[in-house]
mmCIF file of C-alpha atoms in Angstrom:
data_model
loop_
_atom_site.group_PDB
_atom_site.id
_atom_site.type_symbol
_atom_site.label_atom_id
_atom_site.label_comp_id
_atom_site.label_asym_id
_atom_site.label_seq_id
_atom_site.Cartn_x
_atom_site.Cartn_y
_atom_site.Cartn_z
ATOM 1 C CA MET A 7 0.000 0.000 0.000
ATOM 2 C CA ARG A 8 1.266 3.466 -0.912
ATOM 3 C CA CYS A 9 0.257 6.590 0.930
ATOM 4 C CA ALA A 10 0.463 9.405 -1.641
ATOM 5 C CA GLY A 11 1.245 12.894 -0.394
ATOM 6 C CA SER A 12 1.935 11.821 3.169
ATOM 7 C CA ILE A 13 4.631 11.009 5.658
ATOM 8 C CA TYR A 14 4.128 7.899 7.753
ATOM 9 C CA GLY A 15 0.376 8.126 7.091
ATOM 10 C CA VAL A 16 0.195 11.814 8.068
ATOM 11 C CA LYS A 17 -0.955 14.072 5.234
ATOM 12 C CA ARG A 18 1.734 16.475 4.097
ATOM 13 C CA SER A 19 1.785 18.585 0.987
ATOM 14 C CA HIS A 20 5.565 18.662 0.571
ATOM 15 C CA SER A 21 7.063 16.315 -1.920
ATOM 16 C CA ALA A 22 10.265 14.826 -0.615
ATOM 17 C CA TYR A 23 8.350 12.198 1.349
ATOM 18 C CA ARG A 24 5.649 11.558 -1.256
ATOM 19 C CA GLY A 25 4.889 7.933 -1.998
ATOM 20 C CA SER A 26 6.314 6.599 1.277
ATOM 21 C CA PRO A 27 4.950 3.306 2.621
ATOM 22 C CA CYS A 28 2.261 3.832 5.265
ATOM 23 C CA PRO A 29 2.986 2.316 8.702
ATOM 24 C CA PRO A 30 0.359 0.487 10.711
ATOM 25 C CA SER A 31 -0.430 3.671 12.620
ATOM 26 C CA PRO A 32 0.399 7.324 11.951
ATOM 27 C CA HIS A 33 1.690 7.545 15.506
ATOM 28 C CA HIS A 34 3.802 4.414 15.376
ATOM 29 C CA VAL A 35 7.414 4.982 14.387
ATOM 30 C CA PRO A 36 9.691 1.947 14.133
ATOM 31 C CA ALA A 37 12.962 2.028 16.029
ATOM 32 C CA PRO A 38 15.692 3.542 13.827
ATOM 33 C CA ARG A 39 17.887 1.012 12.097
ATOM 34 C CA PRO A 40 21.161 2.327 10.677
ATOM 35 C CA HIS A 41 21.321 1.688 6.945
ATOM 36 C CA PRO A 42 24.570 1.244 4.987
ATOM 37 C CA ARG A 43 23.553 4.255 2.863
ATOM 38 C CA VAL A 44 23.729 6.421 5.991
ATOM 39 C CA PHE A 45 27.339 5.469 6.537
ATOM 40 C CA GLY A 46 28.058 5.866 2.831
ATOM 41 C CA ALA A 47 26.628 9.391 2.757
ATOM 42 C CA LEU A 48 28.463 10.318 5.965
ATOM 43 C CA ALA A 49 31.686 8.972 4.491
ATOM 44 C CA ALA A 50 31.145 10.987 1.290
ATOM 45 C CA LEU A 51 30.652 14.173 3.293
ATOM 46 C CA ALA A 52 33.636 13.514 5.547
ATOM 47 C CA ILE A 53 36.016 12.441 2.773
ATOM 48 C CA GLY A 54 34.863 15.270 0.506
ATOM 49 C CA THR A 55 35.363 17.864 3.231
ATOM 50 C CA VAL A 56 38.876 16.671 4.088
ATOM 51 C CA ALA A 57 39.956 16.167 0.461
ATOM 52 C CA LEU A 58 38.771 19.612 -0.603
ATOM 53 C CA ALA A 59 40.369 21.236 2.435
ATOM 54 C CA LEU A 60 43.705 19.592 1.672
ATOM 55 C CA ALA A 61 43.640 20.231 -2.087
ATOM 56 C CA PHE A 62 41.967 23.632 -2.298
ATOM 57 C CA GLY A 63 42.092 25.065 1.194
ATOM 58 C CA PRO A 64 39.945 24.932 4.344
ATOM 59 C CA ARG A 65 37.354 27.280 2.883
ATOM 60 C CA GLN A 66 36.397 24.859 0.114
ATOM 61 C CA GLY A 67 36.049 22.060 2.628
ATOM 62 C CA ALA A 68 33.853 24.230 4.838
ATOM 63 C CA LEU A 69 31.702 25.260 1.852
ATOM 64 C CA PHE A 70 31.201 21.622 0.861
ATOM 65 C CA LEU A 71 30.075 20.870 4.416
ATOM 66 C CA THR A 72 27.772 23.909 4.356
ATOM 67 C CA GLY A 73 26.277 22.529 1.149
ATOM 68 C CA GLY A 74 25.721 19.242 2.953
ATOM 69 C CA ALA A 75 23.836 21.036 5.717
ATOM 70 C CA LEU A 76 21.729 22.853 3.111
ATOM 71 C CA GLY A 77 20.894 19.544 1.452
ATOM 72 C CA MET A 78 19.773 18.050 4.755
ATOM 73 C CA ALA A 79 17.677 21.109 5.602
ATOM 74 C CA LEU A 80 16.012 21.181 2.181
ATOM 75 C CA TYR A 81 15.206 17.471 2.301
ATOM 76 C CA HIS A 82 14.101 17.122 5.915
ATOM 77 C CA ALA A 83 11.959 20.274 5.801
ATOM 78 C CA ALA A 84 10.767 19.367 2.268
ATOM 79 C CA PHE A 85 11.200 23.091 1.742
ATOM 80 C CA GLY A 86 9.500 23.862 -1.532
ATOM 81 C CA PHE A 87 9.271 26.770 -3.897
ATOM 82 C CA THR A 88 7.612 24.973 -6.831
ATOM 83 C CA SER A 89 4.953 23.102 -4.852
ATOM 84 C CA ALA A 90 4.325 26.058 -2.520
ATOM 85 C CA TRP A 91 3.583 28.336 -5.456
ATOM 86 C CA ARG A 92 1.461 25.686 -7.195
ATOM 87 C CA VAL A 93 -0.843 24.971 -4.240
ATOM 88 C CA PHE A 94 -1.320 28.691 -3.765
ATOM 89 C CA ILE A 95 -2.219 29.168 -7.435
ATOM 90 C CA LEU A 96 -4.569 26.177 -7.564
ATOM 91 C CA GLU A 97 -6.063 26.064 -4.088
ATOM 92 C CA GLY A 98 -5.151 29.325 -2.388
ATOM 93 C CA ARG A 99 -3.213 27.542 0.348
ATOM 94 C CA GLY A 100 -0.372 29.812 1.450
ATOM 95 C CA ARG A 101 1.491 28.011 4.238
ATOM 96 C CA GLY A 102 4.487 27.430 1.987
ATOM 97 C CA LEU A 103 4.541 31.044 0.820
ATOM 98 C CA ARG A 104 4.370 32.270 4.409
ATOM 99 C CA ALA A 105 7.354 30.062 5.231
ATOM 100 C CA GLN A 106 9.215 31.739 2.367
ATOM 101 C CA MET A 107 8.460 35.127 3.919
ATOM 102 C CA VAL A 108 9.971 33.870 7.191
ATOM 103 C CA LEU A 109 13.008 32.695 5.224
ATOM 104 C CA LEU A 110 13.446 36.110 3.616
ATOM 105 C CA ALA A 111 12.785 38.032 6.837
ATOM 106 C CA VAL A 112 15.466 36.162 8.791
ATOM 107 C CA ALA A 113 17.902 36.530 5.889
ATOM 108 C CA VAL A 114 17.330 40.287 5.622
ATOM 109 C CA LEU A 115 17.888 40.735 9.358
ATOM 110 C CA LEU A 116 21.201 38.905 9.056
ATOM 111 C CA PHE A 117 22.384 40.288 5.731
ATOM 112 C CA PHE A 118 21.549 44.006 5.658
ATOM 113 C CA PRO A 119 23.754 45.206 8.549
ATOM 114 C CA VAL A 120 26.725 43.246 7.207
ATOM 115 C CA LEU A 121 26.232 44.330 3.595
ATOM 116 C CA ALA A 122 25.876 47.952 4.726
ATOM 117 C CA SER A 123 29.252 47.738 6.457
ATOM 118 C CA GLY A 124 30.847 45.853 3.550
ATOM 119 C CA THR A 125 32.807 43.489 5.768
ATOM 120 C CA LEU A 126 32.233 40.420 7.899
ATOM 121 C CA PHE A 127 34.915 39.148 10.286
ATOM 122 C CA GLY A 128 37.337 41.494 8.556
ATOM 123 C CA GLU A 129 36.660 40.092 5.093
ATOM 124 C CA GLU A 130 34.942 41.963 2.250
ATOM 125 C CA VAL A 131 31.415 40.777 1.421
ATOM 126 C CA ARG A 132 28.992 41.686 -1.348
ATOM 127 C CA GLY A 133 25.375 40.907 -2.122
ATOM 128 C CA ASN A 134 23.732 39.428 -5.195
ATOM 129 C CA VAL A 135 22.715 42.682 -6.868
ATOM 130 C CA SER A 136 21.884 42.771 -10.587
ATOM 131 C CA PRO A 137 20.240 45.148 -13.098
ATOM 132 C CA LEU A 138 16.485 45.534 -13.482
ATOM 133 C CA SER A 139 16.515 44.239 -17.025
ATOM 134 C CA THR A 140 14.417 42.792 -19.805
ATOM 135 C CA SER A 141 16.438 39.595 -19.518
ATOM 136 C CA VAL A 142 15.404 39.212 -15.859
ATOM 137 C CA ILE A 143 11.719 39.422 -16.809
ATOM 138 C CA VAL A 144 11.996 36.997 -19.730
ATOM 139 C CA GLY A 145 14.365 34.591 -17.957
ATOM 140 C CA ALA A 146 12.379 34.466 -14.719
ATOM 141 C CA PHE A 147 9.151 33.897 -16.660
ATOM 142 C CA MET A 148 10.808 30.985 -18.508
ATOM 143 C CA PHE A 149 12.142 29.670 -15.210
ATOM 144 C CA GLY A 150 8.661 29.813 -13.673
ATOM 145 C CA ILE A 151 7.202 27.669 -16.450
ATOM 146 C CA GLY A 152 10.165 25.311 -16.106
ATOM 147 C CA MET A 153 9.558 24.936 -12.362
ATOM 148 C CA GLN A 154 6.157 23.377 -12.967
ATOM 149 C CA MET A 155 7.188 21.391 -16.044
ATOM 150 C CA GLY A 156 10.453 20.110 -14.617
ATOM 151 C CA GLY A 157 8.907 19.484 -11.217
ATOM 152 C CA GLY A 158 11.313 21.610 -9.230
ATOM 153 C CA CYS A 159 13.445 24.709 -8.955
ATOM 154 C CA ALA A 160 17.231 24.835 -8.697
ATOM 155 C CA SER A 161 17.467 23.815 -5.037
ATOM 156 C CA GLY A 162 14.601 21.335 -5.426
ATOM 157 C CA THR A 163 16.240 19.651 -8.401
ATOM 158 C CA LEU A 164 19.460 19.137 -6.450
ATOM 159 C CA PHE A 165 18.020 17.912 -3.166
ATOM 160 C CA THR A 166 15.519 15.498 -4.725
ATOM 161 C CA ALA A 167 18.091 14.167 -7.190
ATOM 162 C CA GLY A 168 20.351 13.568 -4.199
ATOM 163 C CA GLY A 169 17.404 11.976 -2.398
ATOM 164 C CA GLY A 170 17.030 9.363 -5.138
ATOM 165 C CA ASN A 171 14.429 10.866 -7.503
ATOM 166 C CA ALA A 172 15.443 9.514 -10.932
ATOM 167 C CA ARG A 173 13.127 11.847 -12.846
ATOM 168 C CA MET A 174 14.846 14.851 -11.306
ATOM 169 C CA LEU A 175 18.171 13.560 -12.618
ATOM 170 C CA VAL A 176 16.674 14.011 -16.093
ATOM 171 C CA THR A 177 15.572 17.533 -15.175
ATOM 172 C CA LEU A 178 19.071 18.229 -13.828
ATOM 173 C CA LEU A 179 20.741 16.998 -17.035
ATOM 174 C CA PHE A 180 18.641 19.293 -19.222
ATOM 175 C CA PHE A 181 18.965 22.084 -16.654
ATOM 176 C CA ILE A 182 22.707 21.908 -17.325
ATOM 177 C CA ILE A 183 22.196 21.813 -21.104
ATOM 178 C CA GLY A 184 19.841 24.802 -20.971
ATOM 179 C CA SER A 185 22.330 26.721 -18.841
ATOM 180 C CA VAL A 186 25.217 26.309 -21.250
ATOM 181 C CA LEU A 187 22.991 27.092 -24.250
ATOM 182 C CA ALA A 188 22.131 30.433 -22.629
ATOM 183 C CA THR A 189 25.813 31.356 -22.468
ATOM 184 C CA ILE A 190 26.072 31.265 -26.282
ATOM 185 C CA ASN A 191 24.102 34.490 -26.719
ATOM 186 C CA PHE A 192 24.225 35.819 -23.166
ATOM 187 C CA ASP A 193 25.738 39.105 -24.397
ATOM 188 C CA TRP A 194 22.671 39.718 -26.603
ATOM 189 C CA TRP A 195 20.339 39.336 -23.630
ATOM 190 C CA VAL A 196 22.280 41.659 -21.325
ATOM 191 C CA ALA A 197 22.359 44.312 -24.086
ATOM 192 C CA LEU A 198 18.549 44.596 -23.977
ATOM 193 C CA PRO A 199 16.991 47.626 -22.193
ATOM 194 C CA SER A 200 17.656 47.707 -18.465
ATOM 195 C CA PHE A 201 17.937 49.916 -15.403
ATOM 196 C CA GLN A 202 20.954 50.081 -13.142
ATOM 197 C CA PRO A 203 21.036 47.801 -10.084
ATOM 198 C CA VAL A 204 19.178 49.147 -7.063
ATOM 199 C CA THR A 205 19.496 47.831 -3.512
ATOM 200 C CA LEU A 206 17.451 48.676 -0.431
ATOM 201 C CA VAL A 207 20.673 48.485 1.584
ATOM 202 C CA SER A 208 21.554 51.870 0.065
ATOM 203 C CA LEU A 209 18.762 53.369 2.201
ATOM 204 C CA GLY A 210 20.681 52.285 5.280
ATOM 205 C CA ALA A 211 20.291 48.961 7.037
ATOM 206 C CA PRO A 212 17.475 50.004 9.462
ATOM 207 C CA VAL A 213 15.306 51.598 6.761
ATOM 208 C CA GLY A 214 15.996 48.789 4.286
ATOM 209 C CA ILE A 215 15.073 46.184 6.884
ATOM 210 C CA ALA A 216 11.873 48.030 7.815
ATOM 211 C CA VAL A 217 10.764 48.300 4.178
ATOM 212 C CA SER A 218 11.568 44.649 3.506
ATOM 213 C CA LEU A 219 9.780 43.360 6.610
ATOM 214 C CA ALA A 220 6.722 45.437 5.747
ATOM 215 C CA LEU A 221 6.628 43.856 2.278
ATOM 216 C CA PHE A 222 7.019 40.342 3.698
ATOM 217 C CA ALA A 223 4.262 40.967 6.245
ATOM 218 C CA ALA A 224 1.939 42.331 3.555
ATOM 219 C CA ILE A 225 2.488 39.276 1.337
ATOM 220 C CA ALA A 226 1.945 36.904 4.279
ATOM 221 C CA ALA A 227 -1.251 38.751 5.263
ATOM 222 C CA LEU A 228 -2.496 38.589 1.669
ATOM 223 C CA THR A 229 -1.988 34.826 1.588
ATOM 224 C CA VAL A 230 -4.003 34.487 4.798
ATOM 225 C CA VAL A 231 -6.900 36.490 3.343
ATOM 226 C CA ILE A 232 -6.882 34.511 0.089
ATOM 227 C CA GLU A 233 -6.538 31.151 1.844
ATOM 228 C CA LYS A 234 -9.466 31.831 4.176
ATOM 229 C CA ARG A 235 -11.614 33.109 1.316
ATOM 230 C CA ARG A 236 -10.945 30.052 -0.845
ATOM 231 C CA ASN A 237 -11.007 27.431 1.903
ATOM 232 C CA GLY A 238 -14.063 28.168 3.994
ATOM 233 C CA GLY A 239 -12.382 30.495 6.448
ATOM 234 C CA LYS A 240 -9.793 27.899 7.467
ATOM 235 C CA LEU A 241 -5.993 27.991 7.324
ATOM 236 C CA GLU A 242 -3.965 24.900 6.537
ATOM 237 C CA GLN A 243 -2.322 23.544 9.684
ATOM 238 C CA ALA A 244 1.036 21.855 9.944
ATOM 239 C CA PRO A 245 0.548 18.085 10.124
ATOM 240 C CA PRO A 246 1.432 16.309 13.382
ATOM 241 C CA SER A 247 4.889 14.814 13.349
ATOM 242 C CA PRO A 248 5.307 11.060 13.818
ATOM 243 C CA ARG A 249 8.676 11.695 15.471
ATOM 244 C CA HIS A 250 9.703 13.855 18.362
ATOM 245 C CA GLY A 251 12.828 15.171 20.010
ATOM 246 C CA LEU A 252 16.224 14.397 18.518
ATOM 247 C CA GLN A 253 14.797 11.692 16.251
ATOM 248 C CA ARG A 254 12.685 14.263 14.427
ATOM 249 C CA TYR A 255 15.681 16.461 13.660
ATOM 250 C CA LEU A 256 17.899 13.542 12.671
ATOM 251 C CA ARG A 257 15.399 11.666 10.514
ATOM 252 C CA GLY A 258 12.753 14.268 9.682
ATOM 253 C CA PRO A 259 10.317 15.641 8.896
ATOM 254 C CA TRP A 260 11.324 19.077 10.160
ATOM 255 C CA PRO A 261 8.828 21.845 10.887
ATOM 256 C CA LEU A 262 8.607 24.070 7.814
ATOM 257 C CA VAL A 263 9.491 27.250 9.723
ATOM 258 C CA PHE A 264 12.492 25.531 11.313
ATOM 259 C CA GLY A 265 13.685 24.665 7.813
ATOM 260 C CA ALA A 266 13.223 28.285 6.704
ATOM 261 C CA VAL A 267 15.304 29.613 9.596
ATOM 262 C CA ALA A 268 17.997 26.981 9.029
ATOM 263 C CA LEU A 269 18.281 27.876 5.325
ATOM 264 C CA ALA A 270 18.554 31.593 6.117
ATOM 265 C CA ILE A 271 21.312 30.972 8.664
ATOM 266 C CA LEU A 272 23.186 28.675 6.288
ATOM 267 C CA ASN A 273 22.982 31.314 3.557
ATOM 268 C CA PHE A 274 24.572 33.738 6.011
ATOM 269 C CA VAL A 275 27.288 31.159 6.711
ATOM 270 C CA THR A 276 27.852 31.022 2.948
ATOM 271 C CA LEU A 277 28.195 34.809 2.881
ATOM 272 C CA ALA A 278 30.798 34.606 5.637
ATOM 273 C CA LEU A 279 32.801 31.845 3.942
ATOM 274 C CA ALA A 280 32.503 32.835 0.282
ATOM 275 C CA GLY A 281 32.145 36.592 0.580
ATOM 276 C CA ARG A 282 28.837 36.456 -1.317
ATOM 277 C CA PRO A 283 25.459 34.737 -0.833
ATOM 278 C CA TRP A 284 24.355 31.271 -1.860
ATOM 279 C CA GLY A 285 23.838 30.528 -5.558
ATOM 280 C CA ILE A 286 23.337 27.355 -7.576
ATOM 281 C CA THR A 287 22.924 27.705 -11.314
ATOM 282 C CA SER A 288 26.197 29.302 -12.431
ATOM 283 C CA ALA A 289 27.761 25.910 -11.679
ATOM 284 C CA PHE A 290 25.369 24.210 -14.103
ATOM 285 C CA ALA A 291 26.587 26.460 -16.921
ATOM 286 C CA LEU A 292 30.178 25.651 -15.923
ATOM 287 C CA TRP A 293 29.537 21.896 -15.918
ATOM 288 C CA GLY A 294 27.899 22.159 -19.324
ATOM 289 C CA ALA A 295 30.777 24.186 -20.750
ATOM 290 C CA LYS A 296 33.341 21.694 -19.481
ATOM 291 C CA ALA A 297 31.291 18.856 -21.007
ATOM 292 C CA ALA A 298 31.207 20.806 -24.292
ATOM 293 C CA GLN A 299 34.998 21.006 -24.244
ATOM 294 C CA LEU A 300 35.195 17.222 -23.856
ATOM 295 C CA VAL A 301 33.282 16.745 -27.130
ATOM 296 C CA GLY A 302 35.337 19.286 -29.053
ATOM 297 C CA ILE A 303 33.199 22.432 -28.653
ATOM 298 C CA ASP A 304 35.088 25.589 -27.666
ATOM 299 C CA PRO A 305 32.923 27.753 -25.352
ATOM 300 C CA THR A 306 35.745 30.292 -24.899
ATOM 301 C CA ALA A 307 34.568 31.861 -28.176
ATOM 302 C CA TRP A 308 31.342 32.944 -26.443
ATOM 303 C CA ALA A 309 31.304 36.313 -24.684
ATOM 304 C CA TYR A 310 30.014 34.839 -21.414
ATOM 305 C CA TRP A 311 33.151 32.733 -21.005
ATOM 306 C CA GLN A 312 35.406 35.685 -21.822
ATOM 307 C CA MET A 313 34.346 37.499 -18.636
ATOM 308 C CA PRO A 314 37.297 37.285 -16.218
ATOM 309 C CA GLY A 315 35.543 35.335 -13.462
ATOM 310 C CA ASN A 316 33.888 32.889 -15.850
ATOM 311 C CA ALA A 317 37.074 32.428 -17.860
ATOM 312 C CA ARG A 318 38.987 31.621 -14.679
ATOM 313 C CA ALA A 319 36.347 29.116 -13.548
ATOM 314 C CA LEU A 320 36.431 27.398 -16.949
ATOM 315 C CA SER A 321 40.217 27.100 -16.875
ATOM 316 C CA GLU A 322 40.377 25.722 -13.322
ATOM 317 C CA SER A 323 39.191 22.493 -11.731
ATOM 318 C CA VAL A 324 35.472 22.294 -11.052
ATOM 319 C CA PHE A 325 36.406 21.630 -7.418
ATOM 320 C CA ALA A 326 37.919 25.103 -7.221
ATOM 321 C CA ASP A 327 34.504 26.600 -8.015
ATOM 322 C CA ILE A 328 32.584 27.641 -4.898
ATOM 323 C CA THR A 329 29.126 27.070 -6.350
ATOM 324 C CA SER A 330 30.019 23.640 -7.747
ATOM 325 C CA VAL A 331 31.460 22.479 -4.449
ATOM 326 C CA MET A 332 28.358 23.615 -2.573
ATOM 327 C CA ASN A 333 26.114 21.871 -5.125
ATOM 328 C CA PHE A 334 28.023 18.624 -4.631
ATOM 329 C CA GLY A 335 27.548 19.093 -0.898
ATOM 330 C CA ILE A 336 23.786 19.639 -1.307
ATOM 331 C CA ILE A 337 23.482 16.359 -3.206
ATOM 332 C CA ALA A 338 25.505 14.490 -0.570
ATOM 333 C CA GLY A 339 23.544 16.096 2.272
ATOM 334 C CA ALA A 340 20.230 15.175 0.662
ATOM 335 C CA MET A 341 21.458 11.590 0.206
ATOM 336 C CA LEU A 342 22.273 11.471 3.916
ATOM 337 C CA ALA A 343 18.882 12.931 4.865
ATOM 338 C CA ALA A 344 17.054 10.466 2.604
ATOM 339 C CA ALA A 345 19.021 7.561 4.055
ATOM 340 C CA LEU A 346 18.340 8.708 7.628
ATOM 341 C CA ALA A 347 14.636 9.013 6.788
ATOM 342 C CA GLY A 348 14.671 5.558 5.172
ATOM 343 C CA ARG A 349 13.443 7.075 1.908
ATOM 344 C CA PHE A 350 16.371 6.515 -0.481
ATOM 345 C CA ALA A 351 14.787 4.155 -3.019
ATOM 346 C CA PRO A 352 15.460 5.266 -6.611
ATOM 347 C CA SER A 353 13.083 4.074 -9.316
ATOM 348 C CA LEU A 354 13.743 4.288 -13.057
ATOM 349 C CA ARG A 355 10.056 3.968 -13.952
ATOM 350 C CA ILE A 356 9.224 7.369 -15.422
ATOM 351 C CA PRO A 357 6.056 7.818 -17.534
ATOM 352 C CA LEU A 358 6.819 9.090 -21.039
ATOM 353 C CA ARG A 359 4.858 12.339 -20.691
ATOM 354 C CA SER A 360 6.533 13.043 -17.365
ATOM 355 C CA LEU A 361 9.901 12.406 -18.999
ATOM 356 C CA VAL A 362 9.103 14.859 -21.801
ATOM 357 C CA ALA A 363 8.065 17.455 -19.216
ATOM 358 C CA ALA A 364 11.367 16.937 -17.381
ATOM 359 C CA VAL A 365 13.300 17.594 -20.605
ATOM 360 C CA ILE A 366 11.335 20.733 -21.526
ATOM 361 C CA GLY A 367 11.293 21.976 -17.944
ATOM 362 C CA GLY A 368 15.011 21.445 -17.480
ATOM 363 C CA LEU A 369 15.846 23.409 -20.637
ATOM 364 C CA LEU A 370 13.589 26.294 -19.561
ATOM 365 C CA LEU A 371 15.033 26.285 -16.045
ATOM 366 C CA GLY A 372 18.623 26.368 -17.255
ATOM 367 C CA TYR A 373 18.198 28.957 -19.990
ATOM 368 C CA GLY A 374 15.929 31.164 -17.897
ATOM 369 C CA ALA A 375 18.163 31.154 -14.817
ATOM 370 C CA ARG A 376 21.238 32.193 -16.765
ATOM 371 C CA ILE A 377 19.711 35.192 -18.531
ATOM 372 C CA ALA A 378 17.836 36.270 -15.366
ATOM 373 C CA TYR A 379 21.027 36.474 -13.265
ATOM 374 C CA GLY A 380 19.978 33.532 -11.144
ATOM 375 C CA CYS A 381 17.280 31.177 -9.983
ATOM 376 C CA ASN A 382 14.974 30.884 -6.989
ATOM 377 C CA ILE A 383 18.100 30.851 -4.824
ATOM 378 C CA GLY A 384 20.570 33.243 -6.468
ATOM 379 C CA ALA A 385 18.009 35.815 -7.676
ATOM 380 C CA TYR A 386 14.947 35.376 -5.443
ATOM 381 C CA PHE A 387 16.312 34.273 -2.062
ATOM 382 C CA SER A 388 19.820 35.736 -2.136
ATOM 383 C CA GLY A 389 18.801 38.693 -4.307
ATOM 384 C CA ILE A 390 16.065 39.862 -1.934
ATOM 385 C CA ALA A 391 18.292 39.033 1.062
ATOM 386 C CA SER A 392 20.822 41.423 -0.542
ATOM 387 C CA GLY A 393 18.167 44.116 -0.921
ATOM 388 C CA SER A 394 18.329 43.928 -4.725
ATOM 389 C CA LEU A 395 15.165 45.050 -6.497
ATOM 390 C CA HIS A 396 15.959 42.619 -9.298
ATOM 391 C CA GLY A 397 15.062 39.865 -6.801
ATOM 392 C CA TRP A 398 11.548 41.290 -6.486
ATOM 393 C CA LEU A 399 11.265 41.692 -10.267
ATOM 394 C CA TRP A 400 12.385 38.076 -10.649
ATOM 395 C CA ALA A 401 9.737 36.910 -8.160
ATOM 396 C CA VAL A 402 6.873 38.654 -9.992
ATOM 397 C CA ALA A 403 7.934 37.352 -13.415
ATOM 398 C CA ALA A 404 8.599 33.839 -12.111
ATOM 399 C CA PHE A 405 5.227 33.705 -10.372
ATOM 400 C CA ALA A 406 3.556 34.639 -13.675
ATOM 401 C CA GLY A 407 5.510 31.850 -15.333
ATOM 402 C CA ASN A 408 4.336 29.433 -12.647
ATOM 403 C CA ILE A 409 0.718 30.306 -13.433
ATOM 404 C CA VAL A 410 1.329 29.322 -17.064
ATOM 405 C CA GLY A 411 3.246 26.221 -15.986
ATOM 406 C CA VAL A 412 0.409 25.099 -13.719
ATOM 407 C CA LYS A 413 -1.988 25.342 -16.664
ATOM 408 C CA LEU A 414 0.351 23.178 -18.763
ATOM 409 C CA ARG A 415 0.816 20.453 -16.151
ATOM 410 C CA PRO A 416 -2.406 18.484 -16.903
ATOM 411 C CA PHE A 417 -1.012 17.676 -20.353
ATOM 412 C CA PHE A 418 1.936 15.885 -18.738
ATOM 413 C CA PHE A 419 0.869 14.773 -15.262
ATOM 414 C CA ALA A 420 -2.163 12.982 -13.846
ATOM 415 C CA GLU A 421 -3.026 15.002 -10.743
ATOM 416 C CA ARG A 422 -5.905 15.003 -8.319
ATOM 417 C CA ARG A 423 -7.105 18.062 -6.477
ATOM 418 C CA GLY A 424 -5.701 17.895 -2.951
ATOM 419 C CA ALA A 425 -2.565 16.110 -4.146
ATOM 420 C CA VAL A 426 -1.200 18.940 -6.241
ATOM 421 C CA ALA A 427 1.844 19.440 -4.057
ATOM 422 C CA GLY A 428 3.199 15.960 -4.444
ATOM 423 C CA GLY A 429 5.721 14.501 -6.779
ATOM 424 C CA ASP A 430 8.020 17.472 -7.151
ATOM 425 C CA GLY A 431 11.514 18.321 -6.354
ATOM 426 C CA ALA A 432 10.613 21.501 -4.614
#
């Protein structure tokens, strides 16, 4: 018997635990039994951390470990962007969106004072601040459609692929292909009409924080009004957890708000270690470009790879790239979380229409993220945490794309009302 959209028989709209076997009772949790995959994932994290520290310096090792913690937090909290936006669009349920506002609020409180000073622990730091451009609007809209077609965002694709979701490996592959394709004519996109970057941090940290918190509160309040109006005056409640105490935080599921706070803190740790916030998708373009070189294609002829930072990344080992190392850590951390939860069970049975959606969605995700200066992490989360108005522009355009993507989903997926949040990577 399969219990769709639930954890241990307890209904839950987040996807990482979808399709788990139902236990005899929703309140009965078997005694934990260490699985070899747990030790394998722990070994991968430990060996990776030490090897990177020895070969590329302690910072790379620490960033890999931070990625591992992000992967665990994403998986155990089943922290979604794709599914949260979809259930709000289809059913007006806003619990996931409100958790995102908590995520952004904590991040802003941590980031703005540091970014205003320009240093953290004596080291220079900078935010993810990009122009308000045509390419952001078009790219984020494409990304939004891709979220619903591919079944996940950037973070969701990584943590569910690491958790054993074979379909998301397909999305990831075409995410990479789409990313490198966008670098071919990246210079054309950035030449389109745009406004200079604007950051709320320039108003001063206190004012910028106050404006940001007011916006987050207004969005959260709006979701409450809409949810009550569309659901008989009721708000969705967090499901009861089948685990308690330390077991809950080791094996999941985590409270959604706890996951939001953890992700915000870990993004701040990334800022401290890397000198800039968390990002994901620039690594996908790098992986694709290196793969292109292996088959005889020369990406150095494209303007994107002639930019100093990109040219250096392409010439160096992928393990010297901060974003790549953190992505590898996210995958390893999600594998560990899935093993601890007893949910690592990959299946290669992917319906044809779902496979086609993964291909199309991955291409849209990759291409859109590159021309929009980032994804749901680099542009939305880290952009807004940096006070950048391009992060807000990205969010509006991506949400519009999600509306279109939700309308396209019935052509590729068989979904029932009330189960619309399941089956995704985010």
